[in-house]
Backbone as numpy.savetxt, mean C-alpha at the origin, in Angstrom:
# Nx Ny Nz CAx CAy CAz Cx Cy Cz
4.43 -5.21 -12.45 3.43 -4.45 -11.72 3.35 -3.05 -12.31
2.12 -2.79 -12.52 1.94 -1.05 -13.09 1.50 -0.37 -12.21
2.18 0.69 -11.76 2.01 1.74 -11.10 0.94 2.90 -11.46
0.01 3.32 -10.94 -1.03 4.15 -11.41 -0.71 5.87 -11.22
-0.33 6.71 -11.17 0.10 7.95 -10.23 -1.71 8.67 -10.73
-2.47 9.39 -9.81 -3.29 10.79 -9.86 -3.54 11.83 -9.44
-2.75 12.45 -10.45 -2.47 13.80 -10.00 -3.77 14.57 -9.26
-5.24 13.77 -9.29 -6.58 14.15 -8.45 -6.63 14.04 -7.01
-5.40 13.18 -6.86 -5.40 12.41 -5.50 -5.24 13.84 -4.93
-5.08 13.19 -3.14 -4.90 13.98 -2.35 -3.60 13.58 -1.41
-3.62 12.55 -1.94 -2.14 11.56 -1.66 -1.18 12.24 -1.59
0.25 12.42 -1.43 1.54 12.79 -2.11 1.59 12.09 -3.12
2.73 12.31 -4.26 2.82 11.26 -5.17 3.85 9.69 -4.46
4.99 10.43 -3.55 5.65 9.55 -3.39 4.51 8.30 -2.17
3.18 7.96 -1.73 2.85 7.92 -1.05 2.18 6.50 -1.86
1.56 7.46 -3.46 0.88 7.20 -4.29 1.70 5.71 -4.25
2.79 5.98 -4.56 3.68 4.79 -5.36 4.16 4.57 -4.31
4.58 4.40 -3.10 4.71 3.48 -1.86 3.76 2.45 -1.62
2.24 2.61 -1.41 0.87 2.19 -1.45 1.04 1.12 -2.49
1.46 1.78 -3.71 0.78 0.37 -5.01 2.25 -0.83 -4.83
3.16 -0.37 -4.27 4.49 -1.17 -4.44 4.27 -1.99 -2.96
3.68 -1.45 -2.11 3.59 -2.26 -0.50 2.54 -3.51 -1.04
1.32 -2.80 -1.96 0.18 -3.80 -2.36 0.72 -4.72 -2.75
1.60 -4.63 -3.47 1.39 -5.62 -4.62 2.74 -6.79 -3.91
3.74 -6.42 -2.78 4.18 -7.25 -2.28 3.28 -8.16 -1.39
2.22 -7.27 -0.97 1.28 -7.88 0.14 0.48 -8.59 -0.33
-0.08 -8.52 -1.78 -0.73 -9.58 -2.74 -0.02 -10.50 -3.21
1.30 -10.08 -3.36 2.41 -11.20 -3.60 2.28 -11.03 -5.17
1.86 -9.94 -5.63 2.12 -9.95 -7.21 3.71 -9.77 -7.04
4.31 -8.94 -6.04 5.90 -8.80 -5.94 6.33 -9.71 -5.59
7.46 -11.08 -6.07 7.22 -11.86 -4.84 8.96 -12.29 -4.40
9.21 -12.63 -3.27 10.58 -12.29 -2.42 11.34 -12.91 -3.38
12.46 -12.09 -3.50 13.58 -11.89 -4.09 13.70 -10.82 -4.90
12.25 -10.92 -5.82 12.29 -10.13 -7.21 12.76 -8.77 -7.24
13.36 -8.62 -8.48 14.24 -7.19 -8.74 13.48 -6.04 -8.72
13.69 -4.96 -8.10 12.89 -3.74 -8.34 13.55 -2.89 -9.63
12.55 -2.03 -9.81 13.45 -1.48 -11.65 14.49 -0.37 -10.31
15.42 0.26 -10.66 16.31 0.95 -10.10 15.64 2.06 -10.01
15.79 3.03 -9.27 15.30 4.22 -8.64 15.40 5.28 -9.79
16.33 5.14 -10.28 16.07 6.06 -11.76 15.06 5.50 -12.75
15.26 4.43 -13.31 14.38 3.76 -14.43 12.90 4.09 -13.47
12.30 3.94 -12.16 11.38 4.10 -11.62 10.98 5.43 -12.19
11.88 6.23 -11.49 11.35 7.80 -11.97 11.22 8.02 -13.53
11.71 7.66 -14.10 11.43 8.17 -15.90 10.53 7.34 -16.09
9.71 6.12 -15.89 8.87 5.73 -15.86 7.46 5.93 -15.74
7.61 6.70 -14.22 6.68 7.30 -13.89 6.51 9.04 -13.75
7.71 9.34 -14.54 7.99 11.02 -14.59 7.39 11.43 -13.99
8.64 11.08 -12.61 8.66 11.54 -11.73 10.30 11.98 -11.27
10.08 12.79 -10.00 11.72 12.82 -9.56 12.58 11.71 -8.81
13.87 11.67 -9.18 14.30 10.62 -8.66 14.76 10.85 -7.17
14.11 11.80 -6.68 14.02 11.60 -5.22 13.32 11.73 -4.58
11.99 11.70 -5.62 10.95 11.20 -5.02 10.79 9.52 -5.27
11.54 8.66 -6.32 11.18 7.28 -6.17 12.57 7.12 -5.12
13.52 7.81 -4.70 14.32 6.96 -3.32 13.68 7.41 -2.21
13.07 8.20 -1.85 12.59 8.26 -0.84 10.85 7.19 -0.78
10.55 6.76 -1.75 9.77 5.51 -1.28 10.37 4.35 -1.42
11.63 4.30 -1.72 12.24 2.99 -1.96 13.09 2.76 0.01
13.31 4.19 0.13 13.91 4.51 1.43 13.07 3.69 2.90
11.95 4.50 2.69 10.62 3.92 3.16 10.33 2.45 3.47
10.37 2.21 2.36 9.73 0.89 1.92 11.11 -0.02 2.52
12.44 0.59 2.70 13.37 -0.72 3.12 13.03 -0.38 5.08
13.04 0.67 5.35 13.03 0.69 6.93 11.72 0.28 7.19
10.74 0.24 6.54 9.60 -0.75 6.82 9.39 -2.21 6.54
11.11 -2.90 6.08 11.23 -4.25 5.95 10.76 -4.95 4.62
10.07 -3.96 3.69 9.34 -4.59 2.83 10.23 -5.01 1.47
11.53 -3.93 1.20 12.95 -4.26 0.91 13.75 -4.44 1.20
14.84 -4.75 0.53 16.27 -4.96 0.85 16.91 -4.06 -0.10
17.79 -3.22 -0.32 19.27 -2.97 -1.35 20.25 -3.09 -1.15
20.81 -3.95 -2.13 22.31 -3.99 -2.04 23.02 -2.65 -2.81
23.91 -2.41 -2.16 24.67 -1.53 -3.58 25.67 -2.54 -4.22
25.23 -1.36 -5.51 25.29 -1.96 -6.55 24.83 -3.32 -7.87
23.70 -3.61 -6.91 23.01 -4.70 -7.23 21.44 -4.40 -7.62
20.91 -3.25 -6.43 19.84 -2.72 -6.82 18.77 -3.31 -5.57
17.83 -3.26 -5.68 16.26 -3.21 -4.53 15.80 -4.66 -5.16
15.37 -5.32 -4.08 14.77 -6.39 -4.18 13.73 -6.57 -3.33
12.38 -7.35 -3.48 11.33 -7.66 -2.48 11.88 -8.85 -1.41
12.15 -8.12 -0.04 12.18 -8.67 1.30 11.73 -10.34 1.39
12.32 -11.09 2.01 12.36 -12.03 2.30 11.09 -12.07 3.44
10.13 -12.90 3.19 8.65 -12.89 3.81 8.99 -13.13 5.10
8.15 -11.90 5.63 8.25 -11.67 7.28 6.52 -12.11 7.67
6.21 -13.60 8.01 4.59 -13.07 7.50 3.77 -12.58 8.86
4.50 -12.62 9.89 3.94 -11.57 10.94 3.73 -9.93 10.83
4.90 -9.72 9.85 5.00 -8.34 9.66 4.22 -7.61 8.47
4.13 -9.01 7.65 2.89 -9.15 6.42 1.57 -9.08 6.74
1.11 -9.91 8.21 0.16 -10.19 8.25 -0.27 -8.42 9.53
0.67 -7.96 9.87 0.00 -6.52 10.92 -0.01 -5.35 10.22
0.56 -5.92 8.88 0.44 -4.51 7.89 -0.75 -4.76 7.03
-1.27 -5.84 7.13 -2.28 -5.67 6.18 -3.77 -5.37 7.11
-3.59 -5.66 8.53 -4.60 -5.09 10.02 -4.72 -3.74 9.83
-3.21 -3.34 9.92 -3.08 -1.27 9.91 -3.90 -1.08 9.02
-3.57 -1.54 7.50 -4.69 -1.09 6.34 -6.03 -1.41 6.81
-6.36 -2.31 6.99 -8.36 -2.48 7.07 -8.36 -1.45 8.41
-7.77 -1.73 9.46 -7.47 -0.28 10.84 -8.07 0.92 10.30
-7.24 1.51 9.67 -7.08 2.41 8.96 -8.26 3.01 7.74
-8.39 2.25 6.78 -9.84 2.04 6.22 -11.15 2.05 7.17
-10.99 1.40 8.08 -12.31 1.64 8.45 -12.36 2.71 9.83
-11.55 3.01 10.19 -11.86 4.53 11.02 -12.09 5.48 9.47
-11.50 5.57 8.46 -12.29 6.56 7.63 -13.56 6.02 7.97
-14.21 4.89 7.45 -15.12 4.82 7.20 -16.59 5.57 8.33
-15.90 4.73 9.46 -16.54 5.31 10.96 -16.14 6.34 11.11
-15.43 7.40 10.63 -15.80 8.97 10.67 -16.65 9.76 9.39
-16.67 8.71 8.34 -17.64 9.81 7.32 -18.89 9.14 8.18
-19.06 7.86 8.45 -20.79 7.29 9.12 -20.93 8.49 10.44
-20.13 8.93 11.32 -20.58 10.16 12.21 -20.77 11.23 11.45
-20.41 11.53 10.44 -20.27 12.66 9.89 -22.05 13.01 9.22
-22.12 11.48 8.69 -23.16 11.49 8.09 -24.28 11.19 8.92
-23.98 11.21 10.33 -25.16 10.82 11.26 -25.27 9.11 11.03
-24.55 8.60 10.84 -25.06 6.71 10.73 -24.65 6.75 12.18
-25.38 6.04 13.06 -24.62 5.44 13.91 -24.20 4.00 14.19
-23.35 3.66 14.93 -23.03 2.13 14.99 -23.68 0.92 14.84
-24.78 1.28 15.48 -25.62 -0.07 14.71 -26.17 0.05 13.40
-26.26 1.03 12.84 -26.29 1.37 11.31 -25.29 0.18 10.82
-24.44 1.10 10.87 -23.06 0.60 10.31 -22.94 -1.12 10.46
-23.40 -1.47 12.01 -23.13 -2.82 12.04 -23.96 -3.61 10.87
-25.41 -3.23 10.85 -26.12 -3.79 10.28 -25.54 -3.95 8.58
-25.36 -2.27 8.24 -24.68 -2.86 6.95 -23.57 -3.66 6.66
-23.12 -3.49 7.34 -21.62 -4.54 7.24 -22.37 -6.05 7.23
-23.54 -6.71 8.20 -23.61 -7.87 7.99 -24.92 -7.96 6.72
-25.14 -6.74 6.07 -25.57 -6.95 4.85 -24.59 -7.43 3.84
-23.35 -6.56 3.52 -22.44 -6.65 2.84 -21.89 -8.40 2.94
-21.45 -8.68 4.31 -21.32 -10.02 4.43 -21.74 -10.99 3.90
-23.46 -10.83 3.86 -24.29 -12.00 3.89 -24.31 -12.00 2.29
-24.14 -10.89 1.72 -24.35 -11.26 0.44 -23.14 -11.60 -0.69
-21.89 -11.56 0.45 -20.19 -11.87 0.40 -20.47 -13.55 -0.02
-21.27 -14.10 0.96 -21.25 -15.30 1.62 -22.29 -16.38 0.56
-23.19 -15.37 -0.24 -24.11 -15.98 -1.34 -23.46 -16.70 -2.57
């Protein structure tokens, strides 16, 4: 899995690389068991600090999505798929209140919005 970092973002960096490492378990490009590179090799990788890749590795285990052993190193979590399946709700959640605050922002109102969405759909569905 390649990690993207931009420094344009508005992200943190460690946030940056929490995000692409949660994705890609949640796409299952990561898939349970597999080895994570070690928290150092992470950071020279992505030159970055190495406490900024333990503190998303930190993250990422109290949110279930890892495991570490010491001395063995970080591995992708053994599939929780309830916990798979309400983290990937939070994200679209989440996505779309942005979305429904730039549409107030921009004056759309809800049936705007509805309507485009079953534009987007219908042409999902073609």
């Amino acid at each position: 899995m390649k990690i993207i970092i931009k420094n344009s973002s508005e992200q943190p960096l460690y946030q940056q690389i929490k995000d692409q490492i949660k994705g890609g378990i949640l796409r299952q490009e990561l898939k349970e068991g597999e080895k994570l590179p070690s928290i150092r090799s992470l950071a020279n990788d992505l030159h970055v600090s190495v406490l900024t890749t333990k503190r998303v590795y930190d993250e990422l285990e109290k949110e279930g999505f890892i495991v570490t052993t010491v001395g063995k190193g970080s591995f992708v979590a053994s599939e929780n798929l309830e916990m798979l399946s309400e983290s990937k709700r939070h994200m679209i959640e989440k996505k779309l209140s942005e979305v429904w605050q730039m549409s107030k922002t921009l004056g759309i109102n809800k049936e705007e919005l509805y309507l485009m969405m079953d534009i987007i759909f219908a042409e999902d569905d073609e």
